[in-house]
């Protein structure tokens, strides 16, 4: 399958931020580009804005003056849809309403030739439903660019129910020729990224509603322990609470109100109050004045004395990196394997001098096991992590908590003590992301490699879900979610059949 010939004009209909960005990508790749907008004069304004951005690229040394001039000469505002005749590809980036998009493509089909690819940049509507209005739906695909399109490398190439494989293949190769990274996916709600990313937001909001921690602390743990570039609260403030909530609600409704995708009441109240994030000056956090001014600090424990020694019983699994860190810290590490339960029968633990025990978060609660147990959260890399979350119950003894805090501080970590919620913060979030990834692949949305690529490039996750699963262990996510579901039996954290099959197959 070959990409669209560079001599073939590309049209973009809709000249907002996304439309301009897509046009710029096609233009820099070498295509003649025609811009159309239903509002008079908008196409000309958009063309001028694109040229201004090309000028800035020249100033930064990212584009030569000659290439800028050539691109400018290939860019044409189109006053009428009829001016798009002869294009090889038309990409739509108009209002996210099914009826508006369907009507537009009906009109386009009367203008362009039968070999012209038609594409929608929708992020939330069904590609199949939009294409259902066409006389030739086989040539219709989704090309979901991410904002800002000139900078974000990922494009989801979405095949609707009636999309011809040849058309999808041609669209995929065209996107690749434009210097983007395409992933092929089927037309299911949320496609890949917006489907699998829902738990990143949903679990943060749920933990807040459960009283586990405040937004600043949850964000800090996700960043500094989980390795995510931004926390869920600050990211949704950047996206816009109304935009993020609308996507969540769309995915939830498209899945017939599946509890796994349930929107957050706290976020709904934020939207209703007009606190939409950076664009309104206030969201989860204030955004007036200098960046970060007035933003609350994460909850961080005060200094505690490091314990003189700790005793390791069994293996720490995904937290095994702590062993070397403890040795390097000067805390005496004593290892007692003799008499410990056989592998698989009891989880590894660190025993503090006062008799308290530290275990890696696994979906259970601390309070179930008395006053001397504390759980610590998952970290992407315990050496690189700068913060660790500890969970204590209301009956955890102050002495045990102080020793646990002192141990991690001796390892050079800030410590946030959070509420006793099953799965804590990072472990619960990562387990749910892994689960939705396995479920998506099992349902034919995309392949494992494409899912990992999409989540790394589309939302900047430090690892793809399948990479994370391999690192943590094939049955780790299932074990965490099974335990969380037992304690919160609403179904939102119930492991999928696909994850169960994977976990049991790995155990054979």
C-alpha positions as a printed Julia matrix, in Angstrom:
508×3 Matrix{Float64}:
   0.0     0.0    0.0
   1.41    3.4   -0.98
   0.99    6.84   0.51
  -0.88    9.65  -1.2
   1.25   11.21  -3.95
   2.81   14.53  -2.9
   1.35   16.17  -6.01
  -2.15   15.3   -4.81
  -3.82   18.2   -2.95
  -4.98   17.71   0.64
  -7.99   19.64   1.87
  -8.79   20.49   5.49
 -12.34   21.54   6.35
 -12.61   23.42   9.63
  -9.9    25.94  10.51
  -9.8    25.92  14.29
  -6.7    24.85  16.23
  -6.84   21.24  15.09
  -7.67   22.07  11.48
  -4.77   24.5   11.23
  -2.42   22.0   12.84
  -3.36   19.18  10.46
  -3.03   21.52   7.49
   0.45   22.53   8.65
   1.54   18.88   8.94
   0.38   18.09   5.39
   1.85   21.32   4.06
   5.33   20.8    5.56
   5.26   17.22   4.23
   5.07   18.67   0.7
   1.39   18.58  -0.32
  -0.61   21.4   -1.84
  -3.16   22.23   0.88
  -6.58   23.83   0.52
  -8.31   25.28   3.57
 -12.07   25.66   3.83
 -14.32   26.98   6.55
 -18.04   27.66   6.48
 -17.52   31.05   8.14
 -16.61   33.72   5.55
 -13.01   34.89   5.81
 -11.93   32.22   8.29
  -9.95   30.2    5.76
  -7.86   33.24   4.84
  -7.23   34.06   8.5
  -6.2    30.45   9.14
  -3.81   30.49   6.18
  -2.18   33.65   7.54
  -1.85   32.06  10.99
  -0.18   28.96   9.52
   2.3    31.1    7.57
   3.09   33.02  10.77
   3.89   29.71  12.5
   6.13   28.71   9.6
   7.92   32.04   9.99
   8.6    31.21  13.64
  10.0    27.83  12.62
  12.4    29.65  10.31
  13.43   31.97  13.17
  14.17   28.92  15.34
  16.19   27.24  12.59
  13.74   24.36  12.2
  12.71   25.26   8.65
  14.7    26.85   5.85
  13.44   30.09   4.29
  13.21   28.33   0.91
  11.04   25.54   2.33
   8.87   28.14   4.08
   8.36   30.02   0.83
   7.52   26.82  -1.04
   5.03   25.78   1.64
   3.4    29.21   1.6
   2.94   28.96  -2.16
   1.22   25.58  -1.79
  -1.34   26.89   0.72
  -4.68   28.06  -0.69
  -7.81   29.3    1.13
 -10.9    27.76  -0.45
 -14.03   29.86  -0.3
 -16.43   27.08  -1.36
 -16.58   23.31  -1.0
 -16.57   23.06  -4.76
 -12.97   24.37  -4.69
 -11.96   21.03  -3.14
 -12.62   19.09  -6.34
  -9.53   17.18  -7.41
  -8.18   16.63  -3.88
  -6.8    13.21  -3.0
  -7.63   13.5    0.7
 -10.08   15.64   2.65
  -9.75   15.8    6.45
 -12.64   17.21   8.46
 -12.06   19.04  11.77
 -15.41   20.74  12.42
 -17.84   20.79  15.34
 -18.13   17.48  17.27
 -21.74   16.85  16.26
 -22.77   13.79  14.3
 -25.4    15.56  12.19
 -22.99   18.36  11.23
 -20.26   15.96  10.17
 -22.65   13.69   8.24
 -24.08   16.61   6.29
 -20.6    17.89   5.46
 -19.48   14.54   4.05
 -22.68   14.15   2.03
 -21.84   17.47   0.38
 -18.18   16.56  -0.07
 -19.1    13.33  -1.79
 -20.83   15.36  -4.48
 -17.65   17.38  -5.08
 -14.62   15.07  -4.9
 -13.8    12.1   -7.1
 -14.46    8.51  -6.11
 -10.74    7.86  -5.45
 -10.53   10.64  -2.87
 -10.01    9.51   0.73
 -12.38   11.12   3.2
 -11.33   11.38   6.85
 -12.64   12.7   10.15
 -10.52   13.92  13.04
 -13.24   13.1   15.58
 -12.04   12.08  19.03
 -15.35   10.93  20.47
 -17.91   10.16  17.75
 -18.31    6.87  15.9
 -16.39    6.78  12.63
 -18.87    4.17  11.43
 -21.84    6.43  12.15
 -20.3     9.43  10.38
 -19.38    7.3    7.35
 -22.83    5.74   7.33
 -24.14    8.86   5.62
 -21.93    8.27   2.57
 -22.73    6.6   -0.72
 -19.2     5.09  -0.71
 -18.35    4.53   2.98
 -15.46    2.21   2.1
 -13.15    5.19   1.48
 -13.95    6.79   4.83
 -11.5     6.6    7.79
 -10.75    8.31  11.06
  -7.49   10.25  11.34
  -7.36   11.25  14.98
  -4.52   13.72  15.45
  -3.56   14.89  18.92
  -3.23   18.51  19.94
  -1.01   20.28  18.95
  -0.89   18.33  15.7
   2.45   19.74  14.44
   4.17   18.57  17.65
   2.36   15.4   18.71
   3.67   12.4   16.73
   0.72   10.03  17.22
  -2.2     9.62  14.81
  -4.88    6.98  15.37
  -5.97    5.6   11.99
  -9.47    4.34  12.67
 -11.33    1.84  10.48
 -15.09    2.07  10.63
 -17.29   -0.98  10.13
 -17.52   -0.3    6.39
 -13.99    1.03   5.81
 -12.16   -0.75   3.01
  -8.81   -2.23   4.21
  -7.08   -0.66   1.22
  -8.32    2.8    2.19
  -7.16    2.32   5.78
  -3.77    1.11   4.57
  -3.37    4.07   2.27
  -4.29    6.48   5.05
  -1.81    4.8    7.39
   1.04    5.07   4.88
   0.17    8.69   4.16
   0.35    9.56   7.84
   3.69    7.78   8.1
   4.98    9.71   5.06
   4.03   12.91   6.89
   6.51   12.04   9.63
   3.84   10.99  12.12
   3.57    7.66  13.98
   0.29    5.96  13.0
  -1.46    3.2   14.93
  -4.23    1.21  13.31
  -7.35    0.67  15.39
 -10.97   -0.36  15.1
 -13.92    1.95  15.63
 -14.78    1.39  19.27
 -15.55    4.12  21.83
 -12.47    6.16  22.68
 -10.38    4.34  20.04
  -7.1     3.43  21.82
  -5.88    6.41  23.83
  -9.14    7.87  25.11
 -10.36    4.4   26.04
  -7.31    3.12  27.89
  -6.44    6.47  29.51
  -9.75    6.77  31.39
  -8.46    5.12  34.62
  -5.61    7.62  34.9
  -8.19   10.32  35.53
 -10.95    8.17  37.02
  -8.86    6.56  39.75
  -7.33    9.88  40.81
 -10.79   11.42  41.13
 -12.14    8.33  42.9
  -9.26    8.37  45.4
  -9.98   12.03  46.09
 -13.68   11.3   46.61
 -12.78    8.4   48.93
 -10.68   10.76  51.02
  -7.37    9.0   50.35
  -5.52   12.27  49.68
  -5.9    15.78  48.32
  -5.35   16.57  44.6
  -1.86   18.01  45.07
  -0.68   14.9   46.92
  -2.22   12.45  44.44
  -0.6    14.35  41.56
   2.79   14.4   43.3
   2.67   10.63  43.87
   1.68    9.95  40.25
   4.58   12.09  39.0
   7.33   11.4   41.5
   6.63    7.73  42.16
   4.62    6.58  39.12
   6.79    8.36  36.58
   3.89   10.1   34.83
   4.8    13.45  33.33
   1.82   15.18  34.93
  -0.7    14.27  37.59
  -4.34   13.72  36.7
  -5.59   16.91  38.35
  -3.04   19.26  36.78
  -3.42   17.55  33.4
  -7.19   17.95  33.33
  -6.76   21.59  34.35
  -4.54   21.97  31.28
  -6.93   20.08  28.96
 -10.0    21.83  30.36
 -12.33   20.17  32.86
 -15.28   20.54  30.5
 -13.37   18.92  27.62
 -12.04   16.04  29.7
 -15.39   15.4   31.36
 -17.16   15.45  28.0
 -14.81   12.79  26.59
 -15.26   10.65  29.72
 -19.03   10.98  29.51
 -19.01   10.17  25.78
 -16.99    6.98  26.32
 -19.19    5.99  29.29
 -22.41    6.52  27.34
 -21.01    4.77  24.25
 -20.32    1.72  26.42
 -23.93    1.78  27.65
 -22.88    3.29  31.0
 -20.31    0.62  31.79
 -19.26    1.28  35.41
 -15.57    0.96  34.46
 -15.87    4.27  32.61
 -18.14    6.07  35.09
 -17.62    9.87  35.2
 -16.62   11.62  38.41
 -19.19   13.52  40.45
 -16.45   15.76  41.81
 -15.37   16.71  38.29
 -19.0    17.31  37.28
 -19.38   19.77  40.17
 -16.17   21.5   39.07
 -17.57   21.96  35.55
 -20.94   23.14  36.88
 -19.17   25.77  38.98
 -17.3    27.12  35.95
 -13.91   26.07  37.28
 -12.63   24.71  33.98
  -8.89   24.87  34.62
  -6.25   27.17  33.19
  -8.59   28.77  30.66
 -10.95   30.01  33.4
  -8.25   30.82  35.97
  -9.27   28.04  38.38
  -9.88   24.32  38.2
  -8.64   21.81  40.73
  -5.94   24.39  41.37
  -5.8    28.21  41.09
  -4.08   29.52  37.95
  -4.01   33.27  38.47
  -0.81   35.3   38.44
   2.51   33.52  38.11
   2.47   29.85  37.16
   2.03   27.76  40.28
   1.21   30.75  42.52
  -1.21   29.77  45.26
  -1.17   26.09  44.34
  -1.32   23.86  47.44
   1.72   21.77  48.3
   1.49   17.97  48.45
   1.2    16.44  51.88
   4.73   15.48  52.94
   5.69   13.82  56.22
   8.09   15.6   58.55
  11.54   14.19  59.29
  11.8    10.96  61.24
  14.79    8.99  62.48
  15.9     6.11  60.28
  15.53    2.67  61.86
  18.78    0.98  62.83
  17.89   -2.11  60.85
  15.15   -3.8   58.83
  14.6    -7.46  58.15
  13.7    -8.76  54.7
  11.39  -11.77  54.58
  10.85  -13.29  51.16
  11.01  -11.44  47.84
   9.6    -7.96  47.24
   8.69   -8.66  43.6
   8.21   -5.38  41.7
   9.78   -3.55  44.66
  12.96   -5.64  44.69
  14.96   -2.51  43.77
  14.51   -1.35  47.37
  16.92   -4.02  48.63
  20.01   -2.42  47.12
  18.82    1.07  48.11
  18.51    0.01  51.74
  22.01   -1.47  51.68
  23.4     1.74  50.19
  21.61    3.92  52.78
  23.54    2.51  55.72
  20.46    0.92  57.3
  21.39   -2.61  58.34
  19.48   -5.04  56.12
  18.98   -8.48  57.62
  17.72  -11.26  55.36
  15.82  -14.18  56.84
  14.64  -16.71  54.29
  14.69  -19.71  56.57
  11.25  -20.7   57.74
   9.46  -18.16  55.56
   6.39  -19.38  53.67
   6.97  -21.02  50.31
   6.91  -18.79  47.26
   3.39  -17.76  46.3
   1.9   -18.47  49.72
   2.86  -15.22  51.43
   4.03  -11.88  50.15
   7.49  -10.54  50.84
   7.86   -7.92  53.53
  10.2    -5.66  55.43
  10.04   -5.95  59.21
  10.88   -2.84  61.22
  12.72   -2.92  64.57
   9.55   -2.31  66.54
   7.81   -5.28  64.89
   5.87   -3.3   62.29
   5.72   -4.66  58.75
   5.97   -2.98  55.36
   4.38   -4.6   52.29
   3.95   -3.49  48.67
   0.41   -2.35  47.86
  -1.54   -5.28  46.47
  -5.2    -4.31  46.58
  -5.81   -5.17  50.21
  -6.24   -2.64  53.01
  -3.91   -2.03  55.93
  -6.66   -2.05  58.53
  -7.49   -5.69  57.86
  -4.23   -6.79  59.45
  -3.99   -4.79  62.66
  -1.94   -1.86  63.93
   1.52   -2.91  62.79
   1.15   -3.15  59.01
   1.88   -0.36  56.52
   1.75   -0.64  52.73
   3.92    1.34  50.34
   2.92    2.25  46.8
   4.28    1.03  43.48
   7.03    3.06  41.83
   8.09    2.98  38.2
  11.72    2.94  39.38
  12.4     2.94  43.11
  15.88    4.38  42.61
  14.68    7.28  40.46
  11.5     7.93  42.47
  11.67   11.05  44.63
   8.48   10.37  46.59
   6.84    7.29  48.07
   3.29    6.99  49.37
   2.6     5.02  52.53
  -0.84    3.88  53.61
  -1.69    3.7   57.27
  -4.98    2.8   58.89
  -6.62    4.67  61.78
  -5.24    2.04  64.16
  -1.66    2.07  62.84
   0.63    2.77  65.76
   2.53    6.08  65.62
   5.79    4.23  66.32
   5.36    1.92  63.32
   4.47    4.83  61.03
   7.46    6.87  62.22
   9.87    3.99  61.56
   8.4     3.45  58.08
   8.66    7.14  57.21
  12.21    7.27  58.55
  13.25    4.28  56.45
  12.13    5.82  53.16
  13.55    9.2   54.09
  16.87    7.44  54.65
  16.58    6.26  51.05
  16.33    9.89  49.93
  12.57    9.91  49.34
   9.88   12.36  50.32
   7.03   10.54  51.99
   3.3    11.14  51.64
   1.07    9.29  54.09
  -2.32    8.62  52.45
  -5.55    7.01  53.51
  -6.12    3.28  53.68
  -7.65    2.72  50.24
  -7.27   -0.62  48.41
  -4.53   -0.44  45.77
  -3.26    2.96  46.95
  -2.51    5.42  44.11
   0.05    4.25  41.54
  -0.6     0.51  41.91
  -4.35    0.9   41.49
  -4.01    3.26  38.52
  -1.44    1.16  36.65
  -3.38   -2.05  37.25
  -6.52   -0.56  35.74
  -4.65    0.82  32.73
  -3.15   -2.63  32.11
  -6.57   -4.24  32.43
  -8.24   -1.95  29.89
  -5.32   -2.53  27.51
  -5.75   -6.32  27.63
  -9.5    -5.92  27.21
  -9.06   -3.62  24.19
  -6.7    -6.04  22.43
  -9.0    -8.98  23.14
 -11.88   -7.06  21.56
  -9.89   -6.27  18.43
  -9.4    -2.55  18.98
  -5.65   -2.68  18.25
  -2.59   -4.89  18.66
  -0.35   -4.9   21.74
   2.5    -3.03  20.07
   0.17   -0.34  18.73
  -1.44    0.06  22.16
   1.94    0.57  23.82
   2.98    3.04  21.12
  -0.28    4.96  21.39
  -0.1     5.34  25.17
   3.54    6.41  25.16
   3.17    8.94  22.35
  -0.44   10.03  22.77
  -0.43   10.72  26.51
   3.29   10.47  27.35
   3.03    7.44  29.66
   6.46    6.32  30.86
   5.73    2.77  29.71
   3.09    1.18  27.51
   0.57   -1.01  29.4
   2.01   -4.25  28.06
   5.56   -3.15  28.82
   4.41   -2.38  32.34
   2.69   -5.76  32.65
   5.82   -7.64  31.61
   7.93   -5.67  34.07
   5.54   -6.16  37.01
   4.69   -9.8   36.34
   1.99  -11.44  34.24
  -0.4   -11.94  37.17
   0.35   -8.71  39.07
  -2.44   -6.51  37.67
  -5.02   -9.28  38.0
  -4.05   -9.87  41.64
  -4.33   -6.18  42.52
  -7.69   -5.65  40.82
  -9.18   -8.89  42.13
  -8.34   -7.77  45.66
  -9.64   -4.23  45.1
 -12.87   -5.57  43.6
 -13.41   -7.83  46.6
 -13.31   -4.73  48.83
 -15.14   -2.37  46.43
 -17.61   -4.66  44.64
 -19.15   -2.0   42.38
 -17.54   -3.58  39.3
 -15.41   -0.56  38.36
 -12.19   -2.38  39.32
 -13.26   -5.92  38.45
 -10.55   -7.5   36.27
 -11.6    -8.23  32.7
 -11.92  -11.74  31.29
  -8.94  -10.99  29.05
  -6.74  -10.15  32.04
  -7.92  -13.22  33.93
  -7.07  -15.46  30.98
  -3.63  -13.87  30.7
  -2.89  -14.29  34.4
  -3.96  -17.93  34.5
  -2.17  -18.76  31.24
   1.02  -17.29  32.65
   0.69  -19.44  35.76
   0.61  -22.69  33.76
